[in-house]
mmCIF file of C-alpha atoms in Angstrom:
data_model
loop_
_atom_site.group_PDB
_atom_site.id
_atom_site.type_symbol
_atom_site.label_atom_id
_atom_site.label_comp_id
_atom_site.label_asym_id
_atom_site.label_seq_id
_atom_site.Cartn_x
_atom_site.Cartn_y
_atom_site.Cartn_z
ATOM 1 C CA UNK C 1 -154.121 -13.837 -58.239
ATOM 2 C CA UNK C 2 -156.740 -15.901 -58.081
ATOM 3 C CA UNK C 3 -158.704 -17.145 -54.807
ATOM 4 C CA UNK C 4 -162.068 -19.188 -55.022
ATOM 5 C CA UNK C 5 -162.857 -20.135 -51.520
ATOM 6 C CA UNK C 6 -165.883 -21.737 -50.470
ATOM 7 C CA UNK C 7 -167.904 -22.380 -47.239
ATOM 8 C CA UNK C 8 -166.815 -25.879 -46.772
ATOM 9 C CA UNK C 9 -163.522 -24.317 -45.718
ATOM 10 C CA UNK C 10 -165.945 -24.256 -42.213
ATOM 11 C CA UNK C 11 -165.429 -27.988 -42.341
ATOM 12 C CA UNK C 12 -162.063 -27.483 -42.843
ATOM 13 C CA UNK C 13 -161.470 -25.420 -39.691
ATOM 14 C CA UNK C 14 -164.187 -26.951 -37.173
ATOM 15 C CA UNK C 15 -164.021 -30.688 -38.432
ATOM 16 C CA UNK C 16 -161.329 -31.670 -35.268
ATOM 17 C CA UNK C 17 -164.259 -31.155 -32.914
ATOM 18 C CA UNK C 18 -166.875 -33.135 -34.241
ATOM 19 C CA UNK C 19 -167.161 -36.679 -32.894
ATOM 20 C CA UNK C 20 -167.892 -39.407 -35.858
ATOM 21 C CA UNK C 21 -169.443 -42.509 -35.689
ATOM 22 C CA UNK C 22 -167.189 -44.696 -37.586
ATOM 23 C CA UNK C 23 -170.050 -47.564 -39.430
ATOM 24 C CA UNK C 24 -171.094 -44.624 -40.386
ATOM 25 C CA UNK C 25 -169.212 -42.532 -42.602
ATOM 26 C CA UNK C 26 -169.847 -43.788 -45.802
ATOM 27 C CA UNK C 27 -170.857 -40.953 -48.190
ATOM 28 C CA UNK C 28 -173.345 -41.535 -50.288
ATOM 29 C CA UNK C 29 -174.466 -40.488 -53.914
ATOM 30 C CA UNK C 30 -176.262 -37.645 -52.894
ATOM 31 C CA UNK C 31 -173.506 -36.380 -50.290
ATOM 32 C CA UNK C 32 -171.115 -36.394 -52.983
ATOM 33 C CA UNK C 33 -173.507 -34.492 -55.171
ATOM 34 C CA UNK C 34 -174.852 -32.025 -52.361
ATOM 35 C CA UNK C 35 -170.703 -31.220 -52.131
ATOM 36 C CA UNK C 36 -169.814 -31.415 -55.348
ATOM 37 C CA UNK C 37 -172.834 -27.978 -55.721
ATOM 38 C CA UNK C 38 -171.092 -26.802 -52.203
ATOM 39 C CA UNK C 39 -168.087 -25.574 -54.360
ATOM 40 C CA UNK C 40 -169.364 -24.410 -57.496
ATOM 41 C CA UNK C 41 -169.035 -20.301 -57.343
ATOM 42 C CA UNK C 42 -171.450 -18.030 -59.147
ATOM 43 C CA UNK C 43 -168.803 -17.155 -61.929
ATOM 44 C CA UNK C 44 -170.131 -12.973 -61.063
ATOM 45 C CA UNK C 45 -168.759 -13.250 -57.152
ATOM 46 C CA UNK C 46 -165.719 -11.407 -57.572
ATOM 47 C CA UNK C 47 -162.663 -13.164 -56.449
ATOM 48 C CA UNK C 48 -160.524 -12.577 -53.542
ATOM 49 C CA UNK C 49 -157.682 -10.535 -53.642
ATOM 50 C CA UNK C 50 -155.096 -8.849 -52.147
ATOM 51 C CA UNK C 51 -155.187 -5.007 -52.514
ATOM 52 C CA UNK C 52 -151.837 -3.519 -50.884
ATOM 53 C CA UNK C 53 -152.661 -2.266 -47.832
ATOM 54 C CA UNK C 54 -156.866 -4.082 -47.873
ATOM 55 C CA UNK C 55 -157.838 -7.198 -49.734
ATOM 56 C CA UNK C 56 -160.953 -8.575 -50.914
ATOM 57 C CA UNK C 57 -162.539 -11.838 -49.407
ATOM 58 C CA UNK C 58 -164.727 -13.526 -51.958
ATOM 59 C CA UNK C 59 -166.419 -16.232 -49.681
ATOM 60 C CA UNK C 60 -169.928 -18.737 -50.666
ATOM 61 C CA UNK C 61 -172.086 -15.634 -50.421
ATOM 62 C CA UNK C 62 -170.392 -12.767 -48.333
ATOM 63 C CA UNK C 63 -168.376 -9.969 -50.586
ATOM 64 C CA UNK C 64 -166.175 -7.896 -47.567
ATOM 65 C CA UNK C 65 -163.258 -5.717 -48.132
ATOM 66 C CA UNK C 66 -160.849 -6.352 -45.201
ATOM 67 C CA UNK C 67 -158.161 -3.450 -44.060
ATOM 68 C CA UNK C 68 -154.784 -5.026 -43.457
ATOM 69 C CA UNK C 69 -154.397 -3.162 -39.831
ATOM 70 C CA UNK C 70 -150.445 -3.675 -39.266
ATOM 71 C CA UNK C 71 -148.201 -5.521 -41.612
ATOM 72 C CA UNK C 72 -144.911 -6.509 -39.993
ATOM 73 C CA UNK C 73 -142.001 -6.327 -41.804
ATOM 74 C CA UNK C 74 -140.478 -10.232 -42.242
ATOM 75 C CA UNK C 75 -136.644 -10.417 -42.376
ATOM 76 C CA UNK C 76 -135.721 -13.865 -45.387
ATOM 77 C CA UNK C 77 -132.860 -14.693 -46.031
ATOM 78 C CA UNK C 78 -131.748 -17.821 -48.710
ATOM 79 C CA UNK C 79 -132.274 -20.108 -45.866
ATOM 80 C CA UNK C 80 -135.968 -19.083 -45.514
ATOM 81 C CA UNK C 81 -138.501 -22.322 -46.027
ATOM 82 C CA UNK C 82 -141.253 -22.144 -43.680
ATOM 83 C CA UNK C 83 -143.744 -19.341 -42.747
ATOM 84 C CA UNK C 84 -145.814 -20.610 -39.649
ATOM 85 C CA UNK C 85 -148.785 -18.524 -39.433
ATOM 86 C CA UNK C 86 -150.383 -18.436 -35.810
ATOM 87 C CA UNK C 87 -154.009 -18.209 -35.179
ATOM 88 C CA UNK C 88 -154.802 -15.924 -32.324
ATOM 89 C CA UNK C 89 -157.476 -14.219 -30.261
ATOM 90 C CA UNK C 90 -157.144 -10.696 -30.066
ATOM 91 C CA UNK C 91 -157.123 -10.600 -25.836
ATOM 92 C CA UNK C 92 -154.728 -13.627 -25.847
ATOM 93 C CA UNK C 93 -151.835 -12.103 -24.985
ATOM 94 C CA UNK C 94 -150.872 -14.355 -22.830
ATOM 95 C CA UNK C 95 -150.559 -17.873 -24.900
ATOM 96 C CA UNK C 96 -148.612 -15.509 -27.327
ATOM 97 C CA UNK C 97 -146.293 -14.822 -24.719
ATOM 98 C CA UNK C 98 -145.996 -18.480 -24.053
ATOM 99 C CA UNK C 99 -145.392 -19.488 -27.585
ATOM 100 C CA UNK C 100 -142.229 -16.809 -27.674
ATOM 101 C CA UNK C 101 -141.229 -18.323 -25.248
ATOM 102 C CA UNK C 102 -141.705 -21.917 -26.258
ATOM 103 C CA UNK C 103 -140.977 -22.969 -29.614
ATOM 104 C CA UNK C 104 -140.570 -19.704 -31.639
ATOM 105 C CA UNK C 105 -137.733 -18.761 -29.135
ATOM 106 C CA UNK C 106 -134.560 -19.213 -31.229
ATOM 107 C CA UNK C 107 -132.942 -20.854 -27.749
ATOM 108 C CA UNK C 108 -135.246 -23.450 -28.244
ATOM 109 C CA UNK C 109 -135.942 -24.744 -31.812
ATOM 110 C CA UNK C 110 -133.002 -24.844 -34.535
ATOM 111 C CA UNK C 111 -134.989 -23.969 -37.227
ATOM 112 C CA UNK C 112 -135.987 -20.527 -35.603
ATOM 113 C CA UNK C 113 -132.135 -20.141 -34.718
ATOM 114 C CA UNK C 114 -131.502 -21.222 -38.039
ATOM 115 C CA UNK C 115 -133.879 -18.867 -39.907
ATOM 116 C CA UNK C 116 -135.334 -21.582 -42.081
ATOM 117 C CA UNK C 117 -138.573 -20.904 -39.947
ATOM 118 C CA UNK C 118 -140.639 -17.748 -38.792
ATOM 119 C CA UNK C 119 -143.456 -17.390 -37.495
ATOM 120 C CA UNK C 120 -145.911 -14.564 -37.200
ATOM 121 C CA UNK C 121 -149.382 -13.867 -35.709
ATOM 122 C CA UNK C 122 -152.171 -13.023 -37.182
ATOM 123 C CA UNK C 123 -155.086 -11.624 -34.916
ATOM 124 C CA UNK C 124 -158.494 -9.734 -35.622
ATOM 125 C CA UNK C 125 -159.793 -7.128 -33.080
ATOM 126 C CA UNK C 126 -162.786 -6.513 -30.676
ATOM 127 C CA UNK C 127 -165.867 -5.216 -32.133
ATOM 128 C CA UNK C 128 -165.975 -1.418 -31.225
ATOM 129 C CA UNK C 129 -163.182 -1.653 -28.993
ATOM 130 C CA UNK C 130 -160.513 0.812 -29.526
ATOM 131 C CA UNK C 131 -158.778 0.035 -26.579
ATOM 132 C CA UNK C 132 -158.133 -3.262 -27.454
ATOM 133 C CA UNK C 133 -157.153 -2.620 -30.696
ATOM 134 C CA UNK C 134 -154.135 0.179 -29.427
ATOM 135 C CA UNK C 135 -153.301 -2.461 -27.230
ATOM 136 C CA UNK C 136 -152.589 -4.989 -29.960
ATOM 137 C CA UNK C 137 -150.717 -2.574 -32.584
ATOM 138 C CA UNK C 138 -149.003 -1.500 -29.574
ATOM 139 C CA UNK C 139 -147.798 -5.270 -28.907
ATOM 140 C CA UNK C 140 -146.847 -4.905 -33.057
ATOM 141 C CA UNK C 141 -144.593 -2.248 -32.133
ATOM 142 C CA UNK C 142 -142.958 -3.688 -29.428
ATOM 143 C CA UNK C 143 -142.713 -7.944 -30.795
ATOM 144 C CA UNK C 144 -142.261 -6.823 -34.900
ATOM 145 C CA UNK C 145 -144.374 -10.249 -36.071
ATOM 146 C CA UNK C 146 -148.559 -9.589 -36.017
ATOM 147 C CA UNK C 147 -150.714 -9.316 -38.229
ATOM 148 C CA UNK C 148 -153.791 -7.610 -37.970
ATOM 149 C CA UNK C 149 -157.098 -7.567 -39.773
ATOM 150 C CA UNK C 150 -159.792 -5.967 -39.148
ATOM 151 C CA UNK C 151 -162.207 -8.716 -38.704
ATOM 152 C CA UNK C 152 -164.244 -9.320 -36.050
ATOM 153 C CA UNK C 153 -162.405 -11.490 -33.816
ATOM 154 C CA UNK C 154 -165.323 -13.884 -33.115
ATOM 155 C CA UNK C 155 -166.206 -17.831 -34.116
ATOM 156 C CA UNK C 156 -167.515 -17.414 -37.805
ATOM 157 C CA UNK C 157 -164.483 -14.606 -38.383
ATOM 158 C CA UNK C 158 -162.584 -17.795 -37.754
ATOM 159 C CA UNK C 159 -162.815 -18.846 -41.582
ATOM 160 C CA UNK C 160 -161.573 -15.131 -42.560
ATOM 161 C CA UNK C 161 -158.750 -15.034 -40.499
ATOM 162 C CA UNK C 162 -157.559 -18.670 -42.133
ATOM 163 C CA UNK C 163 -158.222 -16.832 -45.590
ATOM 164 C CA UNK C 164 -156.343 -14.041 -44.421
ATOM 165 C CA UNK C 165 -153.433 -15.846 -43.495
ATOM 166 C CA UNK C 166 -153.117 -17.715 -46.817
ATOM 167 C CA UNK C 167 -153.365 -14.406 -48.581
ATOM 168 C CA UNK C 168 -150.973 -12.889 -46.644
ATOM 169 C CA UNK C 169 -148.548 -15.464 -47.686
ATOM 170 C CA UNK C 170 -148.788 -16.048 -51.045
ATOM 171 C CA UNK C 171 -148.720 -12.066 -51.441
ATOM 172 C CA UNK C 172 -146.861 -10.462 -49.254
ATOM 173 C CA UNK C 173 -144.381 -13.216 -48.397
ATOM 174 C CA UNK C 174 -142.929 -14.998 -51.955
ATOM 175 C CA UNK C 175 -139.664 -16.077 -50.229
ATOM 176 C CA UNK C 176 -141.462 -18.699 -48.468
ATOM 177 C CA UNK C 177 -142.180 -22.071 -50.143
ATOM 178 C CA UNK C 178 -144.074 -23.812 -47.383
ATOM 179 C CA UNK C 179 -146.921 -22.151 -45.494
ATOM 180 C CA UNK C 180 -148.194 -23.798 -42.324
ATOM 181 C CA UNK C 181 -151.781 -22.814 -40.472
ATOM 182 C CA UNK C 182 -151.538 -23.758 -36.856
ATOM 183 C CA UNK C 183 -153.454 -22.353 -33.873
ATOM 184 C CA UNK C 184 -152.234 -21.336 -31.030
ATOM 185 C CA UNK C 185 -153.345 -23.808 -28.472
ATOM 186 C CA UNK C 186 -151.179 -26.216 -30.396
ATOM 187 C CA UNK C 187 -147.812 -28.069 -28.308
ATOM 188 C CA UNK C 188 -145.291 -27.536 -31.204
ATOM 189 C CA UNK C 189 -141.727 -28.963 -31.648
ATOM 190 C CA UNK C 190 -140.401 -27.171 -35.528
ATOM 191 C CA UNK C 191 -137.140 -29.217 -34.878
ATOM 192 C CA UNK C 192 -139.208 -32.578 -35.860
ATOM 193 C CA UNK C 193 -139.711 -31.167 -39.580
ATOM 194 C CA UNK C 194 -135.861 -31.094 -40.410
ATOM 195 C CA UNK C 195 -135.726 -34.691 -40.850
ATOM 196 C CA UNK C 196 -139.017 -34.091 -43.082
ATOM 197 C CA UNK C 197 -137.721 -31.712 -44.961
ATOM 198 C CA UNK C 198 -134.363 -32.908 -45.581
ATOM 199 C CA UNK C 199 -134.134 -36.523 -48.225
ATOM 200 C CA UNK C 200 -130.684 -37.541 -46.513
ATOM 201 C CA UNK C 201 -130.667 -37.669 -43.030
ATOM 202 C CA UNK C 202 -128.426 -39.283 -40.271
ATOM 203 C CA UNK C 203 -129.271 -42.007 -38.931
ATOM 204 C CA UNK C 204 -127.933 -41.550 -35.133
ATOM 205 C CA UNK C 205 -127.901 -45.261 -34.308
ATOM 206 C CA UNK C 206 -124.999 -46.177 -37.005
ATOM 207 C CA UNK C 207 -123.929 -42.452 -38.420
ATOM 208 C CA UNK C 208 -124.754 -43.109 -41.579
ATOM 209 C CA UNK C 209 -126.176 -41.227 -43.954
ATOM 210 C CA UNK C 210 -129.663 -42.917 -45.114
ATOM 211 C CA UNK C 211 -132.150 -41.461 -47.521
ATOM 212 C CA UNK C 212 -135.864 -41.839 -46.437
ATOM 213 C CA UNK C 213 -138.839 -42.825 -48.500
ATOM 214 C CA UNK C 214 -140.384 -40.549 -50.497
ATOM 215 C CA UNK C 215 -144.081 -40.580 -48.660
ATOM 216 C CA UNK C 216 -142.060 -39.115 -45.902
ATOM 217 C CA UNK C 217 -140.464 -36.427 -46.719
ATOM 218 C CA UNK C 218 -141.989 -33.186 -48.206
ATOM 219 C CA UNK C 219 -141.704 -32.015 -50.899
ATOM 220 C CA UNK C 220 -141.709 -28.258 -51.612
ATOM 221 C CA UNK C 221 -141.403 -28.514 -55.763
ATOM 222 C CA UNK C 222 -145.231 -30.229 -55.760
ATOM 223 C CA UNK C 223 -149.049 -29.073 -55.244
ATOM 224 C CA UNK C 224 -149.513 -30.877 -51.966
ATOM 225 C CA UNK C 225 -151.510 -30.194 -48.352
ATOM 226 C CA UNK C 226 -149.792 -31.822 -45.622
ATOM 227 C CA UNK C 227 -151.219 -32.624 -41.825
ATOM 228 C CA UNK C 228 -153.264 -35.037 -40.287
ATOM 229 C CA UNK C 229 -155.887 -36.634 -42.417
ATOM 230 C CA UNK C 230 -159.717 -36.941 -41.227
ATOM 231 C CA UNK C 231 -161.662 -39.829 -43.186
ATOM 232 C CA UNK C 232 -164.830 -38.544 -45.207
ATOM 233 C CA UNK C 233 -167.822 -38.830 -43.974
ATOM 234 C CA UNK C 234 -167.753 -36.622 -41.138
ATOM 235 C CA UNK C 235 -171.379 -35.379 -39.258
ATOM 236 C CA UNK C 236 -172.359 -31.740 -39.999
ATOM 237 C CA UNK C 237 -173.320 -30.081 -37.019
ATOM 238 C CA UNK C 238 -176.419 -28.068 -38.084
ATOM 239 C CA UNK C 239 -178.247 -27.794 -34.694
ATOM 240 C CA UNK C 240 -178.186 -24.034 -33.972
ATOM 241 C CA UNK C 241 -178.511 -25.004 -30.140
ATOM 242 C CA UNK C 242 -175.103 -25.954 -30.322
ATOM 243 C CA UNK C 243 -172.014 -23.586 -29.542
ATOM 244 C CA UNK C 244 -169.823 -25.603 -32.720
ATOM 245 C CA UNK C 245 -172.699 -25.458 -34.967
ATOM 246 C CA UNK C 246 -172.252 -24.502 -38.280
ATOM 247 C CA UNK C 247 -175.192 -22.615 -40.368
ATOM 248 C CA UNK C 248 -177.291 -24.298 -43.365
ATOM 249 C CA UNK C 249 -176.646 -21.039 -45.429
ATOM 250 C CA UNK C 250 -172.442 -21.411 -44.925
ATOM 251 C CA UNK C 251 -172.859 -25.449 -45.977
ATOM 252 C CA UNK C 252 -175.463 -27.304 -46.426
ATOM 253 C CA UNK C 253 -174.490 -30.749 -46.592
ATOM 254 C CA UNK C 254 -174.897 -33.372 -44.011
ATOM 255 C CA UNK C 255 -171.562 -34.636 -44.240
ATOM 256 C CA UNK C 256 -167.920 -33.160 -44.649
ATOM 257 C CA UNK C 257 -165.522 -35.154 -47.261
ATOM 258 C CA UNK C 258 -162.076 -36.608 -46.697
ATOM 259 C CA UNK C 259 -159.408 -33.477 -45.573
ATOM 260 C CA UNK C 260 -156.581 -32.329 -42.960
ATOM 261 C CA UNK C 261 -157.906 -31.573 -39.212
ATOM 262 C CA UNK C 262 -157.669 -27.649 -39.126
ATOM 263 C CA UNK C 263 -155.643 -27.424 -35.872
ATOM 264 C CA UNK C 264 -152.367 -27.443 -37.285
ATOM 265 C CA UNK C 265 -151.348 -28.450 -41.550
ATOM 266 C CA UNK C 266 -148.883 -27.216 -43.763
ATOM 267 C CA UNK C 267 -148.937 -26.531 -47.370
ATOM 268 C CA UNK C 268 -146.100 -26.065 -50.077
ATOM 269 C CA UNK C 269 -146.670 -22.711 -52.282
ATOM 270 C CA UNK C 270 -147.632 -24.491 -55.116
ATOM 271 C CA UNK C 271 -151.029 -25.700 -53.637
ATOM 272 C CA UNK C 272 -151.568 -22.795 -51.610
ATOM 273 C CA UNK C 273 -151.551 -20.847 -54.698
ATOM 274 C CA UNK C 274 -154.112 -22.780 -56.732
ATOM 275 C CA UNK C 275 -157.247 -21.175 -56.933
ATOM 276 C CA UNK C 276 -159.103 -22.748 -54.937
ATOM 277 C CA UNK C 277 -157.541 -23.843 -51.342
ATOM 278 C CA UNK C 278 -159.499 -26.140 -49.310
ATOM 279 C CA UNK C 279 -158.041 -29.181 -47.885
ATOM 280 C CA UNK C 280 -160.740 -31.258 -48.534
ATOM 281 C CA UNK C 281 -163.247 -32.544 -51.480
ATOM 282 C CA UNK C 282 -161.991 -29.209 -53.729
ATOM 283 C CA UNK C 283 -158.736 -30.043 -53.316
ATOM 284 C CA UNK C 284 -158.701 -32.744 -55.572
ATOM 285 C CA UNK C 285 -160.731 -30.582 -58.069
ATOM 286 C CA UNK C 286 -157.828 -28.569 -58.295
ATOM 287 C CA UNK C 287 -155.023 -31.695 -58.372
ATOM 288 C CA UNK C 288 -153.736 -30.838 -55.025
ATOM 289 C CA UNK C 289 -152.867 -33.541 -53.070
ATOM 290 C CA UNK C 290 -153.214 -34.929 -49.461
ATOM 291 C CA UNK C 291 -150.472 -36.403 -47.302
ATOM 292 C CA UNK C 292 -150.009 -37.508 -43.705
ATOM 293 C CA UNK C 293 -147.974 -36.478 -41.396
ATOM 294 C CA UNK C 294 -145.841 -38.131 -38.605
ATOM 295 C CA UNK C 295 -146.542 -37.686 -35.052
ATOM 296 C CA UNK C 296 -149.729 -35.654 -35.629
ATOM 297 C CA UNK C 297 -152.032 -35.601 -32.609
ATOM 298 C CA UNK C 298 -154.801 -33.415 -33.277
ATOM 299 C CA UNK C 299 -157.241 -34.926 -30.459
ATOM 300 C CA UNK C 300 -157.337 -32.630 -27.190
ATOM 301 C CA UNK C 301 -159.030 -35.663 -25.382
ATOM 302 C CA UNK C 302 -156.352 -38.565 -26.019
ATOM 303 C CA UNK C 303 -154.203 -38.171 -22.541
ATOM 304 C CA UNK C 304 -152.070 -40.666 -23.949
ATOM 305 C CA UNK C 305 -150.537 -38.121 -26.330
ATOM 306 C CA UNK C 306 -148.150 -36.882 -23.217
ATOM 307 C CA UNK C 307 -146.543 -40.470 -23.280
ATOM 308 C CA UNK C 308 -145.376 -40.552 -26.410
ATOM 309 C CA UNK C 309 -141.868 -40.348 -27.579
ATOM 310 C CA UNK C 310 -142.580 -38.993 -30.975
ATOM 311 C CA UNK C 311 -144.551 -35.232 -31.348
ATOM 312 C CA UNK C 312 -144.504 -33.005 -34.074
ATOM 313 C CA UNK C 313 -147.839 -30.762 -32.612
ATOM 314 C CA UNK C 314 -150.456 -31.531 -30.224
ATOM 315 C CA UNK C 315 -153.752 -29.652 -30.382
ATOM 316 C CA UNK C 316 -153.845 -29.496 -26.852
ATOM 317 C CA UNK C 317 -156.478 -28.165 -23.891
ATOM 318 C CA UNK C 318 -153.749 -27.173 -20.886
ATOM 319 C CA UNK C 319 -152.975 -23.717 -19.809
ATOM 320 C CA UNK C 320 -150.274 -22.041 -19.956
ATOM 321 C CA UNK C 321 -148.458 -22.737 -17.418
ATOM 322 C CA UNK C 322 -149.077 -26.883 -18.269
ATOM 323 C CA UNK C 323 -148.118 -25.107 -21.791
ATOM 324 C CA UNK C 324 -144.812 -23.925 -20.470
ATOM 325 C CA UNK C 325 -144.491 -27.501 -18.522
ATOM 326 C CA UNK C 326 -144.949 -29.386 -21.212
ATOM 327 C CA UNK C 327 -142.626 -28.022 -23.859
ATOM 328 C CA UNK C 328 -139.831 -27.605 -21.410
ATOM 329 C CA UNK C 329 -139.922 -31.159 -20.465
ATOM 330 C CA UNK C 330 -140.686 -33.018 -24.131
ATOM 331 C CA UNK C 331 -138.328 -30.709 -25.854
ATOM 332 C CA UNK C 332 -135.277 -32.242 -24.033
ATOM 333 C CA UNK C 333 -136.183 -35.720 -25.340
ATOM 334 C CA UNK C 334 -137.940 -35.028 -28.588
#
């Protein structure tokens, strides 16, 4: 299976934290030419491929072999539809346990209870810290749904972890027709997807069966990415003094193309197994469509989100206790 993934993925993963001047978004001809050049890869570079117990990453000018240190067994059924892959930091056991007690808990989600959705964490390791590695393996043995990869768990490694997540889903979990990427700091209400997955739903006011508009339904038979669309023209932060900067070696252009917010998005299997998986300009180049999902709120700074009556996912800065309280309160009404 062929996966060409370029440095444009930096924009996909981190664009959500960039604040953009709405008046200066438009891409010039030079911007578009730069973006086009960025995704053209040298044909002599090897492909990103899975080799069973290891995989090979080809990303821009990076080529490296990575070990799958732990591969959980997934129990599937005819009802299995969605695989959610949660990006987690190796040291964040507390947050992983919060998610296990909230939206991942079968008692809190019809989607999880019926087996329509499965969720796995993916973590890297801490450089030269064998104790953390040992603790992660013990956690994996205890809970059974923790993917561990031999990647350094730092800021730069986030991109490679995203590649590993998509590779795992496409090569080791063939049953699932919809693949979700979600960060551990996203408040998620899985059952809000039910109406978006079914063509026909019950109108709760009239108890009659109604048909949703095609644009509101997730169609797993297409090659489509679903999420919160970020308009083209986002400024790239090349300032090395800033924490969230992107090096020019990784991405030379001054602006990003239109893409999806990185903290949460869904991909149909047909989109995920294209020879390029990118939610930005490359998606257009290989015929992958981007569609907006309703009820997504990807800016942690938006304090008005808590007042909203409908929510699928919110990229939030809440700590563990606040996350638990928010989920418990709002799962009753959403």
